[in-house]
Short mmCIF file of C-alpha atoms in Angstrom, two decimals:
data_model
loop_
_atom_site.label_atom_id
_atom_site.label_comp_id
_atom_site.label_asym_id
_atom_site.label_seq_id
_atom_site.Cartn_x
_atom_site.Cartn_y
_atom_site.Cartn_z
CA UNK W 1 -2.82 -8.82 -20.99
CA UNK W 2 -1.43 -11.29 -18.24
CA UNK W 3 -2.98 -14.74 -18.29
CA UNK W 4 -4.38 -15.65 -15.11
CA UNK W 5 -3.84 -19.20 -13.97
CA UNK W 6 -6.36 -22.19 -14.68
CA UNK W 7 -8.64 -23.55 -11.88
CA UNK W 8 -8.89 -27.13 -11.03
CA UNK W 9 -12.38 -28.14 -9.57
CA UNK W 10 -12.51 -30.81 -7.60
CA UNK W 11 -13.58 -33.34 -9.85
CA UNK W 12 -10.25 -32.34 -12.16
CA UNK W 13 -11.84 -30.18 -14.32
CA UNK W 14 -9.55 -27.82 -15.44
CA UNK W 15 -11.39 -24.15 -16.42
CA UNK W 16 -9.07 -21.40 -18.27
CA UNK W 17 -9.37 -18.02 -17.62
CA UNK W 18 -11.67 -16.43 -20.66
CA UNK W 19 -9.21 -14.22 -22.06
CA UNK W 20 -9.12 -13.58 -26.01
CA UNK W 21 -6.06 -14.66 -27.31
CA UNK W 22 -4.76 -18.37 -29.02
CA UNK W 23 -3.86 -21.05 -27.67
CA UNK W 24 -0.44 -22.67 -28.85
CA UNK W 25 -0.79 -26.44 -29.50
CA UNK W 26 2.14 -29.12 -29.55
CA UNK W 27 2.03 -29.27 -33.16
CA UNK W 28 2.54 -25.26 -33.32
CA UNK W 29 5.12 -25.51 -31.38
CA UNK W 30 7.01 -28.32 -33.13
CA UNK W 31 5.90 -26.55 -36.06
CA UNK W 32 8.74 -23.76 -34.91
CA UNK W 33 11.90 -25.58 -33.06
CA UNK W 34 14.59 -26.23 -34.83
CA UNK W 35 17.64 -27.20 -33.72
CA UNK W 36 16.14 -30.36 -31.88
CA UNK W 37 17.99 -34.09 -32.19
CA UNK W 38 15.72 -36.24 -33.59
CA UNK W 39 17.53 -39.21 -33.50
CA UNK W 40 21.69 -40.34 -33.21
CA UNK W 41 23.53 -43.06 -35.11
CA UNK W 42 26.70 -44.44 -34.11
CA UNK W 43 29.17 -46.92 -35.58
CA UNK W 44 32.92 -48.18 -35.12
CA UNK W 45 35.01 -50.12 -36.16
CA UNK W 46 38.85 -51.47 -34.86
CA UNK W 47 39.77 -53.56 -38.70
CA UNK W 48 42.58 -52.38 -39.65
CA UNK W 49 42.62 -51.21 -43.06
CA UNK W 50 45.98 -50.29 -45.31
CA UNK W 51 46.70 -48.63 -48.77
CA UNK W 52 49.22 -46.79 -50.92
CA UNK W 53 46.32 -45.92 -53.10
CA UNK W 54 46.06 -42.37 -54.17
CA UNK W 55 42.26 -42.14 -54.96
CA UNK W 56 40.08 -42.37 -52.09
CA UNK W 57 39.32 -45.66 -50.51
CA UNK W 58 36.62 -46.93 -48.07
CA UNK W 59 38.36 -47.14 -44.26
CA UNK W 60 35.63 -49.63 -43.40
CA UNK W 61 34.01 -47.27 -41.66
CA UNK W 62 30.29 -46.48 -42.43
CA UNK W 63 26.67 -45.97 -41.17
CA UNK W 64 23.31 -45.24 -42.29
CA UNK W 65 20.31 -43.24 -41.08
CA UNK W 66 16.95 -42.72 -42.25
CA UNK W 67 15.88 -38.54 -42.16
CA UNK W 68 12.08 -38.66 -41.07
CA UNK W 69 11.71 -35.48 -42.70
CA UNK W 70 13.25 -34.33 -46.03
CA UNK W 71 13.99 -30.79 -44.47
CA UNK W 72 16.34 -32.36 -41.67
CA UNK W 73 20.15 -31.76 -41.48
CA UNK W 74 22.72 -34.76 -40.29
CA UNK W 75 25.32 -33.77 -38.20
CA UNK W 76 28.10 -36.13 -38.97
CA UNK W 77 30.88 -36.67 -36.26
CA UNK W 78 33.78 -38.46 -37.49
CA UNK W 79 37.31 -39.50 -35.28
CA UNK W 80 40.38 -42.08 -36.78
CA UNK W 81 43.07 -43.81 -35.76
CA UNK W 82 45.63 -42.94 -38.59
CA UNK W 83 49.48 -43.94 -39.36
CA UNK W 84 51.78 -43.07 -42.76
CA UNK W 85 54.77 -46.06 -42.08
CA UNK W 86 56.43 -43.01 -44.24
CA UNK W 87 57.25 -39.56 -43.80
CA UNK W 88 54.71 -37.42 -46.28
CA UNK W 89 50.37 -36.64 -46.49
CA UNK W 90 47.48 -38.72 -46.29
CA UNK W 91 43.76 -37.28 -46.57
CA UNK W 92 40.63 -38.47 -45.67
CA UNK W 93 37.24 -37.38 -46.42
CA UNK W 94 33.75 -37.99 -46.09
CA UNK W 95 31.51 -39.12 -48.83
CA UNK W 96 27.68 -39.61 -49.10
CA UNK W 97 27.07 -42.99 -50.26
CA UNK W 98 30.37 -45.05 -50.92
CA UNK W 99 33.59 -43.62 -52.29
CA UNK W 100 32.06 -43.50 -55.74
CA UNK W 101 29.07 -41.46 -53.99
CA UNK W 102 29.09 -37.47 -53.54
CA UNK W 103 32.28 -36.11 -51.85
CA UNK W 104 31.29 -33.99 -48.81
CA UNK W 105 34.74 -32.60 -48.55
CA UNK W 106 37.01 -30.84 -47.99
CA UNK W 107 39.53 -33.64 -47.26
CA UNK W 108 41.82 -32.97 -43.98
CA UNK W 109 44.94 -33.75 -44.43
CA UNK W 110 47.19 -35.60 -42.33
CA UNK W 111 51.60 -34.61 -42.68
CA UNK W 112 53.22 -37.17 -40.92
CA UNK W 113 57.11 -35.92 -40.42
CA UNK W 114 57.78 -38.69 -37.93
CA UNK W 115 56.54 -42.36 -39.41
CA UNK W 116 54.77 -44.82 -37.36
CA UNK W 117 53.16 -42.40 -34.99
CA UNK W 118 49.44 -42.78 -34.84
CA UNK W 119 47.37 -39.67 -34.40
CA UNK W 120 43.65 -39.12 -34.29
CA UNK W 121 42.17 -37.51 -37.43
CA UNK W 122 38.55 -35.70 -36.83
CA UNK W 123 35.77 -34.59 -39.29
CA UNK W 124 32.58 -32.56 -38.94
CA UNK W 125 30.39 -31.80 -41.20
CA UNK W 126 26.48 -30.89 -42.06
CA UNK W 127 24.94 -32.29 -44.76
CA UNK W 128 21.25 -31.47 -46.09
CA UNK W 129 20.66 -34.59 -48.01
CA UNK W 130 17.11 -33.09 -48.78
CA UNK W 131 15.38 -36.57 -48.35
CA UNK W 132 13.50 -39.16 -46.35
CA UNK W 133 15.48 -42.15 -48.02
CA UNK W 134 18.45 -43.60 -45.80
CA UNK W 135 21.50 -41.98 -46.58
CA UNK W 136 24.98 -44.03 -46.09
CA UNK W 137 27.82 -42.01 -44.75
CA UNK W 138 31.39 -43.90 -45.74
CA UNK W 139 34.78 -41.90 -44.77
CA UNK W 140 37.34 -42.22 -47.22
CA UNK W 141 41.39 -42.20 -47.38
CA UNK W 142 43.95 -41.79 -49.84
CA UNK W 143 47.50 -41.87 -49.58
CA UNK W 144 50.16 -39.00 -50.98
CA UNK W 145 52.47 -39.79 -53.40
CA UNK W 146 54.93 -43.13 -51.98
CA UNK W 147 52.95 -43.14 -48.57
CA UNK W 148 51.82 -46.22 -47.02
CA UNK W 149 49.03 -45.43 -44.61
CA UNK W 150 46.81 -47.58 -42.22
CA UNK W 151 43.97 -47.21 -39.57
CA UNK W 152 43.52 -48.65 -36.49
CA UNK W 153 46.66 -49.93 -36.76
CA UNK W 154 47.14 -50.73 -33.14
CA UNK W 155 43.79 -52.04 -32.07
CA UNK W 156 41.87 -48.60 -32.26
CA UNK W 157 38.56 -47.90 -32.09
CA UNK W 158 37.70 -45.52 -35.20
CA UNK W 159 33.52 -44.09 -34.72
CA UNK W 160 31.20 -42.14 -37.25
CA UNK W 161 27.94 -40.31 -34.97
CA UNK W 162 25.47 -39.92 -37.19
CA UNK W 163 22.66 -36.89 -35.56
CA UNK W 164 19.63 -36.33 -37.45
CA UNK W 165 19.08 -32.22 -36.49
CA UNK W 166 15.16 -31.11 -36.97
CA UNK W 167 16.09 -27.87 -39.73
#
C-alpha cells in the first residue's frame, strides 16, 4: 500500500491519510541505529617522556569518557611521536585504566634500524567496556632490550580520540 501524503489545513492542522499500518516513532527508530557517534573525546599532549624500561610505562598520554549506555563501543584513535636513540624495538600499547589496568593489545612494535629518527606510531582499537562508568584510556611504552626510547622528543604533538559508537 503507498502512503499518500498528509494535508495541512489552513490553520496547520496536519491530517494523515487513514491507512492501517504503524507509525514509527523517534524512539523506534533510535531503538534500531547503530553505528551512530554519540559523543568524541580528544586529548594531546607534547611532554616529552623517556625510558629504557622494559615493562610498559604511561607516555603521559590519557583520556576519559563516560559511555551513556552500557551497550556502547569506544572507538579509540591513537597517533605518537616516537624515537629509540638506539638501533633495536620499542612497543606501545593501549591499556584500559592505567598501565596496571587491562591491556587492550596487541602492542605494535616499533624497529628502529636508523637511531634518532622520529616516526609516527598509530593504534586503533574497539573496546566494549560493557559499562556506564567513565573508562580511562592510557597508552603505554616499553623499551626492547638496551633501547632508550622517547616521545615527542622534538616538540610533537602526540593525540588519543576517544568516540563513543551507539552498538
Amino acid at each position: 500500500t503507498e502512503l499518500a501524503a498528509p494535508a495541512v489545513a489552513p490553520d496547520g492542522v496536519l491530517t494523515l491519510p487513514a491507512v492501517a499500518g504503524t507509525l514509527a516513532t523517534t524512539a523506534d527508530v533510535a531503538a534500531v541505529v547503530t553505528g551512530k557517534i554519540l559523543q568524541v573525546v580528544q586529548a594531546s599532549t607534547s611532554a616529552t617522556v623517556t625510558t629504557t624500561s622494559t615493562s610498559y610505562v604511561t607516555t603521559g598520554l590519557t583520556a576519559t569518557i563516560t559511555p551513556s549506555a552500557a551497550t556502547s563501543k569506544i572507538l579509540i584513535l591513537n597517533t605518537i611521536a616516537a624515537r629509540n636513540a638506539s638501533a633495536g624495538v620499542s612497543y606501545f600499547t593501549l591499556f584500559r585504566g592505567t598501565v596496571s589496568g587491562t591491556n587492550l593489545g596487541p602492542a605494535e612494535g616499533m624497529v628502529t634500524i636508523y637511531p634518532s629518527i622520529q616516526a609516527g606510531q598509530n593504534l586503533t582499537y574497539l573496546d566494549s567496556p560493557n559499562t556506564t562508568a567513565a573508562q580511562i584510556y592510557t597508552v603505554g611504552m616499553k623499551a626492547g632490550a638496551g633501547v632508550t626510547m622517547s616521545v615527542n622528543i622534538y616538540n610533537s604533538l602526540s593525540s588519543i580520540i576517544l568516540m563513543e559508537v551507539a552498538a
